[in-house]
Amino acid sequence: MRFWDYFRTSKPSTASMAKERLQIIVAHERGSHAQPDYLPKLQQELLDVISKYVQINRDDVQVQLDRNDSCAVLELNITLPE
Amino acid sequence: MSKIIVVTSGKGGVGKTTTSASIATGLALRGHKTVVIDFDVGLRNLDLIMNCERRVVYDFVNVINGEAALSQALIKDKHSDKLFILPASQTRDKDALTQEGVEKVLNELSKTFDYIVCDSPAGIEHGALMALYFADEAVVVTNPEVSSVRDSDRILGIIHSKSKRAAMGLEPIKEHLLLTRYSPERVKRGEMLSVQDVEEILSIPLLGVIPESQSVLTASNQGVPVIHDEISDAGQAYLDAVARLLGESKEHRFLDLPKKGFFKRMFGGTA
Ligand SMILES: Nc1ncnc2c1ncn2[C@@H]1O[C@H](COP(=O)(O)OP(=O)(O)OP(=O)(O)O)[C@@H](O)[C@H]1O
Ligand SMILES: [Mg+2]
């Protein structure tokens, strides 16, 4: 560390930028590679059921499967209109 | 029965061959009969790192094609009588490694060897897939740098989904993170991802951290795997990693800079 760098510690380091970018891209890629092929159909059927009661768009229903060592979590994210 | 260990990374040039040579040598030094196979068909390099390039007569593909017996292709290491090298072919294309052929050779090797170390080519194509397919354990070599970490994550995905153990629903391949070319100084300056950062992103157990070291180049110049250089930081780090691979617990070293005094820190203490 050079003398003047001592007084400029508030700037985020490039390493922390790297980490942040990696966390985002890795999470994204893990999600897209490992999704089972029934998910689009599941999404469509959920959409059909919900549409019986409220008016929503396809994008308002998000379905994602997260796996870790011991279990799998099916995450449903449904955004209802105001 | 032998244990098959693949040394893989996705990204090229991160230290797979350096690591394969040192880990195989280290296992042999610890008394285990070990063979190291170069899967980098077309671009063999392990022979150079192990200093046996002038003794290559037959190679892995010759054995697969039945053009040579395994015993004719195996090269005995100069330093250890427990270590053998199976070189890659310099001329063939990658498809020469068929799954059945690789399996046949591995089965034959497992009759006499305790450990089979597979030096994977870069990439996620056929050659890399063949290197990891039959593995029991995987050493994922990663540099503290964005593209290497991302590629390691991709190769982990392939280990999870495309290996034999995954395909057959067996117990998953045991994964190890080996962080290489690590520079504590640059980490401290905030210029390089730290061990903790990489561990957090990849979330697999840490086998070791190999510092960025001039001794690696010196060793490859001479054709002596760096693990033989017991005075060097990289050599010691590889010795520790091999011990951990064998189930010993060893504290991680070379993660921090040696402590410096106040004045040195203030005035050009980076050298
Ligand atoms: N710890 C280290 N310190 C310094 N240099 C290193 C270190 N590890 C590897 N290297 C250097 O990095 C370069 C690439 O190493 P190596 O050939 O082992 O990588 P690789 O992953 O096998 O490459 P490829 O993908 O082409 O097969 C070499 O020049 C080697 O000397
Ligand atoms: Mg290599």
CSV table of C-alpha atoms and ligand atoms in Angstrom, one decimal:
chain,number,residue,atom,x,y,z
A,1,MET,CA,0.0,0.0,0.0
A,2,ARG,CA,1.4,3.4,-1.0
A,3,PHE,CA,1.4,6.4,1.3
A,4,TRP,CA,-1.6,8.2,-0.2
A,5,ASP,CA,-3.6,5.0,-0.5
A,6,TYR,CA,-3.7,5.1,3.3
A,7,PHE,CA,-6.2,7.9,3.2
A,8,ARG,CA,-8.5,6.5,0.4
A,9,THR,CA,-9.9,3.4,1.9
A,10,SER,CA,-13.6,4.2,1.3
A,11,LYS,CA,-13.5,3.2,-2.4
A,12,PRO,CA,-14.8,-0.3,-2.9
A,13,SER,CA,-12.0,-2.7,-3.9
A,14,THR,CA,-11.9,-4.4,-7.2
A,15,ALA,CA,-11.9,-7.7,-5.4
A,16,SER,CA,-15.3,-6.9,-3.8
A,17,MET,CA,-16.6,-5.9,-7.2
A,18,ALA,CA,-15.4,-9.3,-8.5
A,19,LYS,CA,-17.1,-11.1,-5.7
A,20,GLU,CA,-20.4,-9.4,-6.2
A,21,ARG,CA,-20.4,-10.0,-10.0
A,22,LEU,CA,-19.5,-13.6,-9.5
A,23,GLN,CA,-22.2,-14.2,-6.9
A,24,ILE,CA,-24.8,-12.9,-9.4
A,25,ILE,CA,-23.6,-14.8,-12.5
A,26,VAL,CA,-23.0,-18.0,-10.7
A,27,ALA,CA,-26.5,-18.0,-9.1
A,28,HIS,CA,-28.0,-17.3,-12.4
A,29,GLU,CA,-26.1,-20.0,-14.3
A,30,ARG,CA,-26.7,-22.6,-11.6
A,31,GLY,CA,-30.4,-21.8,-11.9
A,32,SER,CA,-30.6,-22.1,-15.6
A,33,HIS,CA,-28.5,-25.2,-16.1
A,34,ALA,CA,-30.1,-27.4,-13.5
A,35,GLN,CA,-33.8,-26.7,-14.0
A,36,PRO,CA,-36.0,-29.8,-14.5
A,37,ASP,CA,-37.9,-29.8,-17.7
A,38,TYR,CA,-41.4,-29.9,-16.1
A,39,LEU,CA,-41.0,-26.4,-14.8
A,40,PRO,CA,-42.4,-24.6,-17.9
A,41,LYS,CA,-45.5,-26.8,-17.8
A,42,LEU,CA,-45.9,-26.3,-14.0
A,43,GLN,CA,-45.6,-22.5,-14.6
A,44,GLN,CA,-48.3,-22.6,-17.3
A,45,GLU,CA,-50.7,-24.6,-15.1
A,46,LEU,CA,-50.2,-22.3,-12.2
A,47,LEU,CA,-50.9,-19.4,-14.4
A,48,ASP,CA,-54.1,-21.0,-15.7
A,49,VAL,CA,-55.4,-21.6,-12.1
A,50,ILE,CA,-54.6,-18.2,-10.9
A,51,SER,CA,-56.1,-16.6,-14.0
A,52,LYS,CA,-59.4,-18.0,-13.0
A,53,TYR,CA,-59.4,-15.6,-10.1
A,54,VAL,CA,-57.2,-12.7,-10.9
A,55,GLN,CA,-55.9,-11.2,-14.1
A,56,ILE,CA,-52.2,-11.7,-14.4
A,57,ASN,CA,-49.5,-12.0,-17.0
A,58,ARG,CA,-47.1,-14.9,-17.7
A,59,ASP,CA,-44.2,-13.0,-16.3
A,60,ASP,CA,-45.9,-12.5,-13.0
A,61,VAL,CA,-45.5,-16.2,-12.2
A,62,GLN,CA,-41.9,-17.2,-11.5
A,63,VAL,CA,-41.0,-20.8,-10.8
A,64,GLN,CA,-37.5,-21.9,-9.7
A,65,LEU,CA,-36.0,-24.9,-8.2
A,66,ASP,CA,-33.0,-24.5,-5.8
A,67,ARG,CA,-31.1,-27.6,-4.8
A,68,ASN,CA,-28.6,-27.9,-2.1
A,69,ASP,CA,-26.9,-30.9,-0.5
A,70,SER,CA,-29.9,-32.1,1.6
A,71,CYS,CA,-33.0,-30.8,-0.1
A,72,ALA,CA,-34.6,-29.1,-3.0
A,73,VAL,CA,-36.7,-25.9,-2.6
A,74,LEU,CA,-39.4,-25.0,-5.1
A,75,GLU,CA,-39.7,-21.3,-5.1
A,76,LEU,CA,-42.9,-19.8,-6.5
A,77,ASN,CA,-43.0,-16.1,-7.0
A,78,ILE,CA,-46.4,-14.7,-8.0
A,79,THR,CA,-46.9,-11.0,-8.3
A,80,LEU,CA,-50.5,-9.9,-8.1
A,81,PRO,CA,-51.7,-6.6,-9.7
A,82,GLU,CA,-52.3,-3.6,-7.4
B,1,MET,CA,-9.5,-51.2,-5.8
B,2,SER,CA,-7.9,-47.9,-6.5
B,3,LYS,CA,-9.1,-44.3,-6.1
B,4,ILE,CA,-9.6,-42.2,-9.2
B,5,ILE,CA,-8.9,-38.5,-8.7
B,6,VAL,CA,-9.5,-36.0,-11.5
B,7,VAL,CA,-7.7,-32.7,-11.6
B,8,THR,CA,-10.0,-30.3,-13.5
B,9,SER,CA,-10.9,-26.7,-13.8
B,10,GLY,CA,-12.9,-25.7,-16.9
B,11,LYS,CA,-10.6,-22.8,-17.6
B,12,GLY,CA,-7.2,-23.3,-19.2
B,13,GLY,CA,-3.8,-22.5,-17.8
B,14,VAL,CA,-4.8,-22.4,-14.1
B,15,GLY,CA,-2.4,-25.1,-12.9
B,16,LYS,CA,-4.0,-28.5,-13.6
B,17,THR,CA,-0.9,-30.1,-15.0
B,18,THR,CA,1.3,-28.6,-12.3
B,19,THR,CA,-1.1,-29.9,-9.7
B,20,SER,CA,-1.5,-33.3,-11.2
B,21,ALA,CA,2.3,-33.8,-11.3
B,22,SER,CA,2.7,-32.7,-7.7
B,23,ILE,CA,-0.2,-34.5,-6.2
B,24,ALA,CA,0.7,-37.8,-8.0
B,25,THR,CA,4.3,-37.4,-6.9
B,26,GLY,CA,3.2,-36.6,-3.3
B,27,LEU,CA,1.0,-39.7,-3.1
B,28,ALA,CA,3.9,-41.8,-4.3
B,29,LEU,CA,6.2,-40.2,-1.8
B,30,ARG,CA,3.7,-41.2,0.9
B,31,GLY,CA,4.1,-44.8,-0.2
B,32,HIS,CA,1.0,-45.2,-2.5
B,33,LYS,CA,1.4,-46.8,-5.8
B,34,THR,CA,0.2,-44.1,-8.2
B,35,VAL,CA,-0.3,-43.5,-11.9
B,36,VAL,CA,-0.9,-40.1,-13.5
B,37,ILE,CA,-2.7,-40.0,-16.8
B,38,ASP,CA,-2.5,-37.2,-19.3
B,39,PHE,CA,-6.0,-36.7,-20.8
B,40,ASP,CA,-4.9,-33.7,-22.8
B,41,VAL,CA,-4.8,-35.5,-26.2
B,42,GLY,CA,-3.1,-33.4,-28.9
B,43,LEU,CA,-1.5,-31.1,-26.4
B,44,ARG,CA,0.4,-33.3,-24.0
B,45,ASN,CA,2.5,-31.5,-21.4
B,46,LEU,CA,2.6,-33.7,-18.4
B,47,ASP,CA,5.6,-35.6,-19.8
B,48,LEU,CA,7.6,-32.4,-19.8
B,49,ILE,CA,6.6,-31.4,-16.3
B,50,MET,CA,7.6,-34.9,-15.1
B,51,ASN,CA,10.7,-34.9,-17.3
B,52,CYS,CA,10.0,-38.1,-19.2
B,53,GLU,CA,9.3,-36.5,-22.6
B,54,ARG,CA,12.2,-38.4,-24.3
B,55,ARG,CA,11.0,-41.8,-23.0
B,56,VAL,CA,7.5,-41.7,-24.5
B,57,VAL,CA,7.1,-44.5,-27.0
B,58,TYR,CA,3.5,-45.5,-26.7
B,59,ASP,CA,0.6,-43.4,-25.3
B,60,PHE,CA,-2.9,-43.6,-23.8
B,61,VAL,CA,-4.6,-43.8,-27.2
B,62,ASN,CA,-2.2,-46.6,-28.4
B,63,VAL,CA,-3.4,-48.6,-25.4
B,64,ILE,CA,-7.0,-47.8,-26.0
B,65,ASN,CA,-6.7,-48.9,-29.6
B,66,GLY,CA,-4.9,-52.1,-28.7
B,67,GLU,CA,-1.7,-50.9,-30.5
B,68,ALA,CA,0.4,-51.3,-27.3
B,69,ALA,CA,0.0,-53.1,-24.0
B,70,LEU,CA,-0.5,-50.9,-20.9
B,71,SER,CA,2.9,-52.1,-19.6
B,72,GLN,CA,4.6,-50.8,-22.7
B,73,ALA,CA,3.1,-47.4,-22.4
B,74,LEU,CA,3.6,-46.8,-18.7
B,75,ILE,CA,6.7,-44.8,-17.9
B,76,LYS,CA,8.3,-45.2,-14.5
B,77,ASP,CA,9.2,-42.0,-12.7
B,78,LYS,CA,12.9,-41.3,-12.2
B,79,HIS,CA,12.5,-40.3,-8.5
B,80,SER,CA,10.0,-42.8,-7.2
B,81,ASP,CA,9.5,-46.4,-8.0
B,82,LYS,CA,5.9,-46.1,-6.9
B,83,LEU,CA,5.0,-43.5,-9.6
B,84,PHE,CA,4.1,-44.1,-13.2
B,85,ILE,CA,3.1,-41.8,-16.1
B,86,LEU,CA,0.7,-42.6,-18.9
B,87,PRO,CA,1.3,-39.9,-21.5
B,88,ALA,CA,-1.2,-38.5,-23.9
B,89,SER,CA,-1.0,-38.8,-27.6
B,90,GLN,CA,0.5,-35.9,-29.4
B,91,THR,CA,-1.1,-36.4,-32.8
B,92,ARG,CA,-4.6,-37.8,-32.4
B,93,ASP,CA,-7.8,-35.9,-32.1
B,94,LYS,CA,-9.8,-35.8,-28.9
B,95,ASP,CA,-12.4,-38.3,-30.0
B,96,ALA,CA,-9.8,-41.0,-29.8
B,97,LEU,CA,-10.7,-41.3,-26.1
B,98,THR,CA,-13.8,-43.4,-26.2
B,99,GLN,CA,-15.7,-44.0,-23.0
B,100,GLU,CA,-15.3,-47.8,-23.3
B,101,GLY,CA,-11.6,-47.4,-24.0
B,102,VAL,CA,-11.0,-45.2,-21.1
B,103,GLU,CA,-13.0,-47.5,-18.8
B,104,LYS,CA,-11.0,-50.5,-20.0
B,105,VAL,CA,-7.7,-48.8,-19.2
B,106,LEU,CA,-8.8,-47.5,-15.8
B,107,ASN,CA,-10.1,-51.0,-14.9
B,108,GLU,CA,-6.8,-52.5,-15.8
B,109,LEU,CA,-4.9,-49.9,-13.8
B,110,SER,CA,-7.0,-50.3,-10.7
B,111,LYS,CA,-5.8,-53.8,-10.4
B,112,THR,CA,-2.3,-52.6,-9.5
B,113,PHE,CA,-2.5,-49.0,-8.4
B,114,ASP,CA,-3.7,-47.3,-5.3
B,115,TYR,CA,-4.3,-44.0,-6.9
B,116,ILE,CA,-5.1,-42.9,-10.5
B,117,VAL,CA,-4.7,-39.2,-11.1
B,118,CYS,CA,-6.3,-37.8,-14.2
B,119,ASP,CA,-4.9,-34.6,-15.6
B,120,SER,CA,-7.9,-33.1,-17.5
B,121,PRO,CA,-7.6,-30.8,-20.5
B,122,ALA,CA,-9.2,-27.4,-20.3
B,123,GLY,CA,-12.7,-26.8,-21.4
B,124,ILE,CA,-16.0,-28.7,-20.9
B,125,GLU,CA,-15.9,-30.8,-24.0
B,126,HIS,CA,-15.3,-34.5,-24.6
B,127,GLY,CA,-11.7,-34.7,-23.3
B,128,ALA,CA,-12.6,-33.0,-20.0
B,129,LEU,CA,-15.7,-35.1,-19.7
B,130,MET,CA,-13.7,-38.3,-20.2
B,131,ALA,CA,-11.2,-37.3,-17.5
B,132,LEU,CA,-13.9,-36.7,-14.9
B,133,TYR,CA,-16.4,-39.4,-15.9
B,134,PHE,CA,-15.1,-42.3,-13.8
B,135,ALA,CA,-13.7,-40.2,-10.9
B,136,ASP,CA,-14.2,-40.9,-7.2
B,137,GLU,CA,-12.8,-37.5,-6.2
B,138,ALA,CA,-12.2,-34.2,-8.0
B,139,VAL,CA,-9.6,-31.6,-7.3
B,140,VAL,CA,-11.1,-28.4,-8.8
B,141,VAL,CA,-8.1,-26.1,-9.6
B,142,THR,CA,-9.1,-22.4,-9.4
B,143,ASN,CA,-7.3,-19.1,-9.6
B,144,PRO,CA,-8.6,-16.2,-7.6
B,145,GLU,CA,-10.0,-14.5,-10.6
B,146,VAL,CA,-13.5,-14.1,-12.0
B,147,SER,CA,-13.4,-16.2,-15.2
B,148,SER,CA,-11.6,-19.1,-13.4
B,149,VAL,CA,-14.1,-19.1,-10.5
B,150,ARG,CA,-17.0,-19.1,-12.9
B,151,ASP,CA,-15.6,-21.9,-15.0
B,152,SER,CA,-15.0,-23.9,-11.8
B,153,ASP,CA,-18.6,-23.6,-11.0
B,154,ARG,CA,-19.5,-24.8,-14.4
B,155,ILE,CA,-17.3,-27.8,-14.2
B,156,LEU,CA,-18.8,-28.6,-10.8
B,157,GLY,CA,-22.2,-28.5,-12.5
B,158,ILE,CA,-20.9,-31.1,-15.0
B,159,ILE,CA,-19.5,-33.2,-12.2
B,160,HIS,CA,-23.0,-33.2,-10.5
B,161,SER,CA,-24.9,-34.0,-13.7
B,162,LYS,CA,-22.7,-35.9,-16.2
B,163,SER,CA,-20.2,-38.1,-14.2
B,164,LYS,CA,-20.7,-41.8,-13.9
B,165,ARG,CA,-21.5,-41.4,-10.3
B,166,ALA,CA,-24.3,-38.9,-11.1
B,167,ALA,CA,-25.6,-41.0,-14.0
B,168,MET,CA,-25.8,-44.1,-11.9
B,169,GLY,CA,-27.2,-42.4,-8.8
B,170,LEU,CA,-24.1,-43.5,-6.8
B,171,GLU,CA,-22.6,-41.5,-4.0
B,172,PRO,CA,-21.5,-38.2,-5.5
B,173,ILE,CA,-17.9,-37.4,-6.4
B,174,LYS,CA,-16.0,-36.0,-3.5
B,175,GLU,CA,-15.0,-32.4,-4.4
B,176,HIS,CA,-12.0,-30.4,-3.3
B,177,LEU,CA,-11.2,-26.8,-4.0
B,178,LEU,CA,-7.5,-26.1,-4.7
B,179,LEU,CA,-6.9,-22.4,-5.0
B,180,THR,CA,-3.7,-21.8,-6.9
B,181,ARG,CA,-1.5,-18.7,-7.8
B,182,TYR,CA,-2.7,-17.0,-4.7
B,183,SER,CA,-1.1,-13.7,-3.7
B,184,PRO,CA,-1.8,-12.6,-0.1
B,185,GLU,CA,-0.3,-9.3,-0.9
B,186,ARG,CA,-2.8,-8.5,-3.7
B,187,VAL,CA,-5.7,-9.9,-1.5
B,188,LYS,CA,-4.7,-7.5,1.2
B,189,ARG,CA,-4.7,-4.6,-1.3
B,190,GLY,CA,-8.2,-5.6,-2.3
B,191,GLU,CA,-7.1,-6.5,-5.8
B,192,MET,CA,-7.7,-10.2,-5.6
B,193,LEU,CA,-10.5,-12.4,-4.4
B,194,SER,CA,-9.7,-13.9,-1.1
B,195,VAL,CA,-9.8,-17.6,-0.1
B,196,GLN,CA,-13.0,-16.9,1.8
B,197,ASP,CA,-14.6,-15.2,-1.2
B,198,VAL,CA,-13.9,-18.2,-3.5
B,199,GLU,CA,-15.0,-20.7,-0.8
B,200,GLU,CA,-18.2,-18.8,-0.3
B,201,ILE,CA,-19.0,-18.7,-4.0
B,202,LEU,CA,-18.1,-22.3,-4.9
B,203,SER,CA,-19.1,-23.8,-1.5
B,204,ILE,CA,-17.0,-26.9,-1.7
B,205,PRO,CA,-14.4,-27.9,0.9
B,206,LEU,CA,-10.9,-26.3,0.6
B,207,LEU,CA,-8.1,-28.8,0.0
B,208,GLY,CA,-5.4,-26.2,-0.1
B,209,VAL,CA,-4.0,-22.8,-1.2
B,210,ILE,CA,-1.0,-22.8,-3.5
B,211,PRO,CA,0.7,-19.4,-3.5
B,212,GLU,CA,1.9,-17.7,-6.6
B,213,SER,CA,5.5,-18.8,-6.6
B,214,GLN,CA,8.6,-18.5,-8.8
B,215,SER,CA,9.5,-22.0,-7.7
B,216,VAL,CA,6.8,-23.4,-10.0
B,217,LEU,CA,8.5,-22.1,-13.1
B,218,THR,CA,11.9,-23.2,-11.8
B,219,ALA,CA,10.6,-26.6,-11.2
B,220,SER,CA,9.0,-26.9,-14.6
B,221,ASN,CA,12.2,-25.7,-16.3
B,222,GLN,CA,14.0,-28.6,-14.7
B,223,GLY,CA,11.2,-31.2,-15.1
B,224,VAL,CA,10.9,-31.8,-11.4
B,225,PRO,CA,7.4,-31.5,-9.9
B,226,VAL,CA,7.5,-28.6,-7.5
B,227,ILE,CA,6.5,-30.8,-4.6
B,228,HIS,CA,10.0,-32.1,-4.6
B,229,ASP,CA,11.2,-28.5,-3.7
B,230,GLU,CA,10.5,-28.8,-0.1
B,231,ILE,CA,12.0,-25.5,0.8
B,232,SER,CA,9.6,-23.6,-1.5
B,233,ASP,CA,6.3,-22.2,-0.4
B,234,ALA,CA,4.5,-23.9,-3.3
B,235,GLY,CA,6.2,-27.2,-2.6
B,236,GLN,CA,5.2,-27.1,1.0
B,237,ALA,CA,1.6,-26.1,0.1
B,238,TYR,CA,1.4,-29.1,-2.2
B,239,LEU,CA,2.8,-31.4,0.5
B,240,ASP,CA,0.1,-30.2,2.9
B,241,ALA,CA,-2.6,-30.6,0.2
B,242,VAL,CA,-1.6,-34.3,-0.3
B,243,ALA,CA,-1.7,-34.9,3.4
B,244,ARG,CA,-5.2,-33.5,3.5
B,245,LEU,CA,-6.2,-35.6,0.6
B,246,LEU,CA,-5.1,-38.6,2.6
B,247,GLY,CA,-7.4,-37.5,5.4
B,248,GLU,CA,-4.9,-35.7,7.7
B,249,SER,CA,-5.9,-32.3,9.1
B,250,LYS,CA,-3.4,-29.6,8.5
B,251,GLU,CA,-3.8,-25.9,9.1
B,252,HIS,CA,-3.7,-23.8,5.9
B,253,ARG,CA,-0.6,-21.8,5.4
B,254,PHE,CA,0.6,-19.0,3.1
B,255,LEU,CA,-2.7,-17.2,3.4
B,256,ASP,CA,-1.3,-14.1,5.0
B,257,LEU,CA,1.6,-11.8,4.6
B,258,PRO,CA,4.4,-11.9,7.1
B,259,LYS,CA,3.7,-9.1,9.6
B,260,LYS,CA,5.4,-5.8,8.9
B,261,GLY,CA,6.3,-2.9,11.1
B,262,PHE,CA,4.4,0.4,11.0
B,263,PHE,CA,7.1,2.3,9.0
B,264,LYS,CA,7.4,-0.3,6.4
B,265,ARG,CA,3.7,-0.3,5.9
B,266,MET,CA,3.6,3.4,5.5
B,267,PHE,CA,6.5,3.8,3.3
B,268,GLY,CA,6.7,1.4,0.4
B,269,GLY,CA,6.3,-1.9,2.2
B,270,THR,CA,4.9,-3.7,-0.8
B,271,ALA,CA,8.2,-5.1,-2.2
C,1,LIG,N1,1.4,-21.6,-8.0
C,1,LIG,C1,1.9,-21.1,-9.2
C,1,LIG,N2,2.7,-20.0,-9.2
C,1,LIG,C2,3.2,-19.5,-10.3
C,1,LIG,N3,3.0,-20.0,-11.5
C,1,LIG,C3,2.2,-21.1,-11.6
C,1,LIG,C4,1.6,-21.7,-10.5
C,1,LIG,N4,0.8,-22.7,-10.9
C,1,LIG,C5,0.9,-22.8,-12.2
C,1,LIG,N5,1.7,-21.8,-12.7
C,1,LIG,C6,2.1,-21.6,-14.1
C,1,LIG,O1,0.9,-21.4,-14.8
C,1,LIG,C7,1.1,-22.0,-16.1
C,1,LIG,C8,0.0,-23.0,-16.4
C,1,LIG,O2,0.2,-24.1,-15.6
C,1,LIG,P1,-0.3,-25.5,-16.0
C,1,LIG,O3,0.2,-25.9,-17.3
C,1,LIG,O4,-0.2,-26.4,-14.8
C,1,LIG,O5,-1.9,-25.2,-16.2
C,1,LIG,P2,-3.0,-26.2,-16.9
C,1,LIG,O6,-4.3,-25.8,-16.1
C,1,LIG,O7,-2.6,-27.6,-16.9
C,1,LIG,O8,-3.1,-25.6,-18.4
C,1,LIG,P3,-3.9,-26.2,-19.6
C,1,LIG,O9,-5.3,-25.9,-19.4
C,1,LIG,O10,-3.3,-25.6,-20.8
C,1,LIG,O11,-3.7,-27.7,-19.5
C,1,LIG,C9,2.5,-22.6,-16.2
C,1,LIG,O12,3.4,-21.7,-16.8
C,1,LIG,C10,2.9,-22.7,-14.7
C,1,LIG,O13,4.2,-22.6,-14.5
C,2,MG,MG,-2.5,-29.0,-18.5
